[in-house]
Tab-separated table of C-alpha atoms in Angstrom:
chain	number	residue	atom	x	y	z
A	1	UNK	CA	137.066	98.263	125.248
A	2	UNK	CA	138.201	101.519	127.445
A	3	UNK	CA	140.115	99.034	129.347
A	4	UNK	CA	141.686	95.642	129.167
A	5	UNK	CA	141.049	94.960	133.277
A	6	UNK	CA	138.155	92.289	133.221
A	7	UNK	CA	137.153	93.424	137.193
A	8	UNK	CA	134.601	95.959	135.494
A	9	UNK	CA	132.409	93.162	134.488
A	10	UNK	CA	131.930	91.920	138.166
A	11	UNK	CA	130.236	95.719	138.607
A	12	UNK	CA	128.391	95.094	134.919
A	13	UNK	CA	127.124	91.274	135.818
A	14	UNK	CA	125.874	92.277	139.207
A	15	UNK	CA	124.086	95.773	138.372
A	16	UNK	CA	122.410	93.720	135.083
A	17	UNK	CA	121.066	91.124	137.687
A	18	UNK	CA	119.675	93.555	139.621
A	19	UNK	CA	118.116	95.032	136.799
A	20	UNK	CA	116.887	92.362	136.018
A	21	UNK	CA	115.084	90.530	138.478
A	22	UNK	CA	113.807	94.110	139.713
A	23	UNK	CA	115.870	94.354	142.993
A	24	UNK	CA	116.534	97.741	141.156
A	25	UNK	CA	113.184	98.804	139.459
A	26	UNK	CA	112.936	101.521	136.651
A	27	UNK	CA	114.032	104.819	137.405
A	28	UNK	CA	116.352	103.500	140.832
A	29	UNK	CA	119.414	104.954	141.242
A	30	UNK	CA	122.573	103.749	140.256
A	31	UNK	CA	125.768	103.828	142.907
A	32	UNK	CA	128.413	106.971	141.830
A	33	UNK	CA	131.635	105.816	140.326
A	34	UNK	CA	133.046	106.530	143.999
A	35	UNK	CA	130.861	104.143	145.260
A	36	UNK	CA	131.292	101.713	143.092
A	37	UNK	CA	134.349	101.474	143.421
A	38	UNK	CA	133.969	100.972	147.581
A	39	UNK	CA	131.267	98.055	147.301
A	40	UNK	CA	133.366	96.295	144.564
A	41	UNK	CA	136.818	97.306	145.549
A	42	UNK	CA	137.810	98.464	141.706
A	43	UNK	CA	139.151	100.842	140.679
A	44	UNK	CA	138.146	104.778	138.807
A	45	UNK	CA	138.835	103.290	135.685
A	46	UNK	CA	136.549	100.099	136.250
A	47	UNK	CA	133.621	101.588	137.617
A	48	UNK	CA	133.784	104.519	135.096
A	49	UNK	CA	133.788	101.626	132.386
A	50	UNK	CA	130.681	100.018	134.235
A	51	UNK	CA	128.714	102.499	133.764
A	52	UNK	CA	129.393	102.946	130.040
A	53	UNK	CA	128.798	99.752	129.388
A	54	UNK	CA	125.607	99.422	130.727
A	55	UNK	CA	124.527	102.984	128.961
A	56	UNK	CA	125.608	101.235	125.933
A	57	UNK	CA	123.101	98.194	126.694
A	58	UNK	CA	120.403	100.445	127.158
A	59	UNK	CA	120.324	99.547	131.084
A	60	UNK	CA	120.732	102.740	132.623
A	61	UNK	CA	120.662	106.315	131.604
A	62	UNK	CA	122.754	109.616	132.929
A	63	UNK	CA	121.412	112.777	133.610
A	64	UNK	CA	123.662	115.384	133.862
A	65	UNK	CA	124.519	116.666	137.549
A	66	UNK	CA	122.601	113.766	138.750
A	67	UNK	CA	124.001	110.227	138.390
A	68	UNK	CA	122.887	107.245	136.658
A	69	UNK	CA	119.212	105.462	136.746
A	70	UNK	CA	117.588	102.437	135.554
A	71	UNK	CA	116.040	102.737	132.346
A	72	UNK	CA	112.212	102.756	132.207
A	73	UNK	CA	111.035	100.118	130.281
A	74	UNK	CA	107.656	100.728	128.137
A	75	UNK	CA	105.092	99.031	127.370
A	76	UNK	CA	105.205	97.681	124.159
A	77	UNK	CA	102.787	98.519	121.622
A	78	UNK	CA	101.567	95.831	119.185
A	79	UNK	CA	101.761	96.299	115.259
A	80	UNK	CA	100.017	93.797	113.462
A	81	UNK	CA	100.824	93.143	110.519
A	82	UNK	CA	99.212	92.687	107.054
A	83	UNK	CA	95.736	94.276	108.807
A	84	UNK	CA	95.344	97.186	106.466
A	85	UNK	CA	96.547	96.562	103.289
A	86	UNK	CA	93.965	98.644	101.477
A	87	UNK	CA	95.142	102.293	103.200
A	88	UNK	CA	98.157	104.042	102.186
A	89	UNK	CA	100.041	103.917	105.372
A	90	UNK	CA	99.157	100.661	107.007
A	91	UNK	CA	101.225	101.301	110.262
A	92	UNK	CA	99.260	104.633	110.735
A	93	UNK	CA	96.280	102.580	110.067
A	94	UNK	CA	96.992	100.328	112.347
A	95	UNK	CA	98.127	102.632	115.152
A	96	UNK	CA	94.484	104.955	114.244
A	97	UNK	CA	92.772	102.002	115.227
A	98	UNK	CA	94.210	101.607	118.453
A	99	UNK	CA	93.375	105.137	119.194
A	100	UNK	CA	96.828	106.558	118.706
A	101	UNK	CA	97.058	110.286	116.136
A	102	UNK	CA	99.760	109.592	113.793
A	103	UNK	CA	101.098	111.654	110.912
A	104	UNK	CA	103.639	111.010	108.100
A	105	UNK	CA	106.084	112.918	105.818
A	106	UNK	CA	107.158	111.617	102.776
A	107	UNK	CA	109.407	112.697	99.322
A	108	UNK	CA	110.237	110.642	96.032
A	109	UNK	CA	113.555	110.632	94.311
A	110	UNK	CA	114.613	108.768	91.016
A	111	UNK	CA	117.738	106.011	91.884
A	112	UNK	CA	119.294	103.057	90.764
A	113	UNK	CA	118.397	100.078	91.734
A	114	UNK	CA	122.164	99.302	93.011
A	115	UNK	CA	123.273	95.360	93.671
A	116	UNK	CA	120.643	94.829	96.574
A	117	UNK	CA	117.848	96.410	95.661
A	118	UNK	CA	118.203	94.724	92.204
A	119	UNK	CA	118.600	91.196	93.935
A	120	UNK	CA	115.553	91.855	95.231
A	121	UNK	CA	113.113	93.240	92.482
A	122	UNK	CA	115.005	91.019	90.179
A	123	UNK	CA	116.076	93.656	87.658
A	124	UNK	CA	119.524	94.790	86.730
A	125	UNK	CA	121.593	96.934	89.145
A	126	UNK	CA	121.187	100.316	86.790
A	127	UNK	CA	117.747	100.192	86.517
A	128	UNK	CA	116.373	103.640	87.550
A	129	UNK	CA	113.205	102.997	90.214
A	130	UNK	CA	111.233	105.454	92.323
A	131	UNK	CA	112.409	105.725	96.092
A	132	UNK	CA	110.526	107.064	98.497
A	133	UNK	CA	111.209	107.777	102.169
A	134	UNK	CA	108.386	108.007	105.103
A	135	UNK	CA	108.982	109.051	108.253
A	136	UNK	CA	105.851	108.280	110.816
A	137	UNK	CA	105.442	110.062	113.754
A	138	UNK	CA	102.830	109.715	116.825
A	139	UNK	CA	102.332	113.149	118.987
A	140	UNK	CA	105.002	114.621	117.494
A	141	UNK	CA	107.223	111.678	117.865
A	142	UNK	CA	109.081	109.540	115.545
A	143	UNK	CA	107.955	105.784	115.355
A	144	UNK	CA	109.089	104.707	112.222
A	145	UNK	CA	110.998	104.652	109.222
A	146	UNK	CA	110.366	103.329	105.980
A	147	UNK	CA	111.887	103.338	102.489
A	148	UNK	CA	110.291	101.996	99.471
A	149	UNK	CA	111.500	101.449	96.118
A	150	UNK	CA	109.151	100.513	92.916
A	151	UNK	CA	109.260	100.563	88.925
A	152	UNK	CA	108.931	104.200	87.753
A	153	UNK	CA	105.776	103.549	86.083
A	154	UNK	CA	103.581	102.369	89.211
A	155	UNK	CA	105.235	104.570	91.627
A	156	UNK	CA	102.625	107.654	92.794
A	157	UNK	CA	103.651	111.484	91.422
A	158	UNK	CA	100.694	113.107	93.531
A	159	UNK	CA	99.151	112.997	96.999
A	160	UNK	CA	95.992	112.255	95.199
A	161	UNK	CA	97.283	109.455	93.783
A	162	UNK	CA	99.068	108.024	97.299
A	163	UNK	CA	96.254	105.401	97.454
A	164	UNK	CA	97.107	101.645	98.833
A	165	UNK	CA	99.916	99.776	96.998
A	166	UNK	CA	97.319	97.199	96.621
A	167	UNK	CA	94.579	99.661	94.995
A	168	UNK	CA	97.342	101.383	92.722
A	169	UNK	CA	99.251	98.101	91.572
A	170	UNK	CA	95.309	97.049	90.498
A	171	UNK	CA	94.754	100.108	88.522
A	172	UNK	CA	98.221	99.538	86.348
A	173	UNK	CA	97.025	96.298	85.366
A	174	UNK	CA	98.889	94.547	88.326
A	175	UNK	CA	97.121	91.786	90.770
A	176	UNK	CA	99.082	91.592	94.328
A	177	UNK	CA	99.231	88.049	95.290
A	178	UNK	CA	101.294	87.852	97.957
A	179	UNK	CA	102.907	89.793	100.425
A	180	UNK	CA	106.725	88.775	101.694
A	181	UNK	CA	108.486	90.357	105.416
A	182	UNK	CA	111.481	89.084	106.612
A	183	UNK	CA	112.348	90.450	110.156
A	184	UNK	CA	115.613	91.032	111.899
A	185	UNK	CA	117.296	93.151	114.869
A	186	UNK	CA	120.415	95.146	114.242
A	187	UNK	CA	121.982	97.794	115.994
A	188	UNK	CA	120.586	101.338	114.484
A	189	UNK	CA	122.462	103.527	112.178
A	190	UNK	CA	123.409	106.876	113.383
A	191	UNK	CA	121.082	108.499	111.209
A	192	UNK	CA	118.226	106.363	112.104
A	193	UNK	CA	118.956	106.726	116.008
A	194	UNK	CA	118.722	110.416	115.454
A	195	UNK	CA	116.237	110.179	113.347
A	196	UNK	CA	114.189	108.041	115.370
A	197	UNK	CA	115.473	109.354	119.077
A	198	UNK	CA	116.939	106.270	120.228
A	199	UNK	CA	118.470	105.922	123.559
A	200	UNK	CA	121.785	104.393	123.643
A	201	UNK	CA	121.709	100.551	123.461
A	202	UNK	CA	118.173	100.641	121.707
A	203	UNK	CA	118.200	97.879	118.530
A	204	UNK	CA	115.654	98.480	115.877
A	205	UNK	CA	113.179	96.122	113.861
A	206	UNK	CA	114.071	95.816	110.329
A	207	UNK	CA	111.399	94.321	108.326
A	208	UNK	CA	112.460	93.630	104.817
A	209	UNK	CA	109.012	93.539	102.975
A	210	UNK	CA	108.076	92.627	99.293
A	211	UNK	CA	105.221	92.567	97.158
A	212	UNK	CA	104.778	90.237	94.694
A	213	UNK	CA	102.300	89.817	91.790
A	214	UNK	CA	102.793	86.254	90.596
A	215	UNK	CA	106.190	85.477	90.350
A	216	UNK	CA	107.184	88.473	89.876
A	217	UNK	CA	108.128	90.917	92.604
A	218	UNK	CA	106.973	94.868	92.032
A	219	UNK	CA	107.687	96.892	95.149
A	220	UNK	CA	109.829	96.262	98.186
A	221	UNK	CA	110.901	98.502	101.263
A	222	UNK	CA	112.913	98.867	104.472
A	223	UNK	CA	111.295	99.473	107.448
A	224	UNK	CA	112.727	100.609	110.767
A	225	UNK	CA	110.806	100.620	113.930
A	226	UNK	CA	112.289	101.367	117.411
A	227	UNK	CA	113.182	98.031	119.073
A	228	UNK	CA	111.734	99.079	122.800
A	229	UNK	CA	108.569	100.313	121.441
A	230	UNK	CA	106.570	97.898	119.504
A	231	UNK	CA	106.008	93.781	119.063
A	232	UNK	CA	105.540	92.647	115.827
A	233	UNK	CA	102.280	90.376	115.537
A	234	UNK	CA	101.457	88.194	112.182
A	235	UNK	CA	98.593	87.016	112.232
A	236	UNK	CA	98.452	83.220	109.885
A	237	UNK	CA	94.935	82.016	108.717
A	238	UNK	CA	94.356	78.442	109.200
């Protein structure tokens, strides 16, 4: 913390309140530090902290030579998951069909496997395996990140051959029967907030997702997708 003074979080709690039960609606403006500082008799230092900290929550934003605001909040845009396993970018696919024009990038590099990635493929740790990193963007904007990571022998060398995992698994022999995500929220990486324009106190999805044929599993990749832009929807057949 910028300071060990605890009367900065009466400005914090009371401004995040307000926030949130709308008495000050997106885009309102926040007090100055000199007026903070009147209405809760603190000090520079404690108002000045204020206001970082609820930057750093993703609350408010500054714009320079004008003050502080209230975040806009968006509306969140539903990805659902599993829907189009047969294209080769199921989040485009998914996003295409909800009338959004999205594009990708993509480039393939040999590694090794390396202690996690090997825990999770179940091969050893020096195994060399294809990665290959996307980056998904909508109007010119990035939405996503993903990284995948498969045997060097399924793994696609051409954009002709960049069909669905599914379809290209199926042509090597290989019968996908199952499909494994595990989601979490961290705070972003400073790559992947610049990568992905985050505002400051954004957290991102990470979906941890494997494919399996059998018991065995033959691809699996990290995906990153901007916490304040998208729910996550599974959908479970009964």
């Amino acid at each position: 913390m910028a300071t060990s003074d605890p009367v900065y979080l009466r400005v914090v709690e009371d401004i995040r309140r307000q926030i949130t039960d709308g008495a000050l609606p997106p885009g309102a403006p926040i007090p100055s530090r000199a007026q903070l500082t009147r209405k809760y008799q603190v000090g520079e230092t404690a108002a000045r902290h204020a206001l970082r900290v609820l930057a750093g929550e993703g609350l408010i934003i500054g714009r320079v030579g004008s003050g502080h605001y209230v975040r806009e909040r968006p509306d969140l845009t539903a990805l659902y998951r599993w829907r189009f396993l047969d294209h080769p970018a199921p989040f485009a696919a998914d996003l295409q069909s909800q009338g959004r024009r999205v594009t990708w990038d993509w480039h393939s590099e040999p590694t090794e496997a390396g202690p996690d990635i090997a825990r999770r493929l179940r091969l050893s740790e020096s195994t060399t395996l294809t990665k290959t990193h996307y980056i998904f963007r909508g109007e010119g904007k990035p939405l996503q990140l993903a990284t995948s990571y498969e045997p060097l022998e399924f793994a696609p060398h051409s954009e002709e051959e960049r069909r669905s995992l599914v379809a290209r698994m199926f042509a090597h022999g290989v019968k996908i029967t199952e499909v494994v995500e595990s989601v979490h929220t961290r705070v972003p990486r400073p790559v992947e907030s610049d990568a992905l324009d985050l505002a400051a106190g954004v957290h991102v999805l990470h979906i941890e997702r494997t494919h399996w044929a059998g018991d065995r599993p033959v691809e699996t990749s990290d995906i990153v997708i901007p916490g304040d832009r998208f729910r996550v929807t599974y959908s479970m057949p009964v």
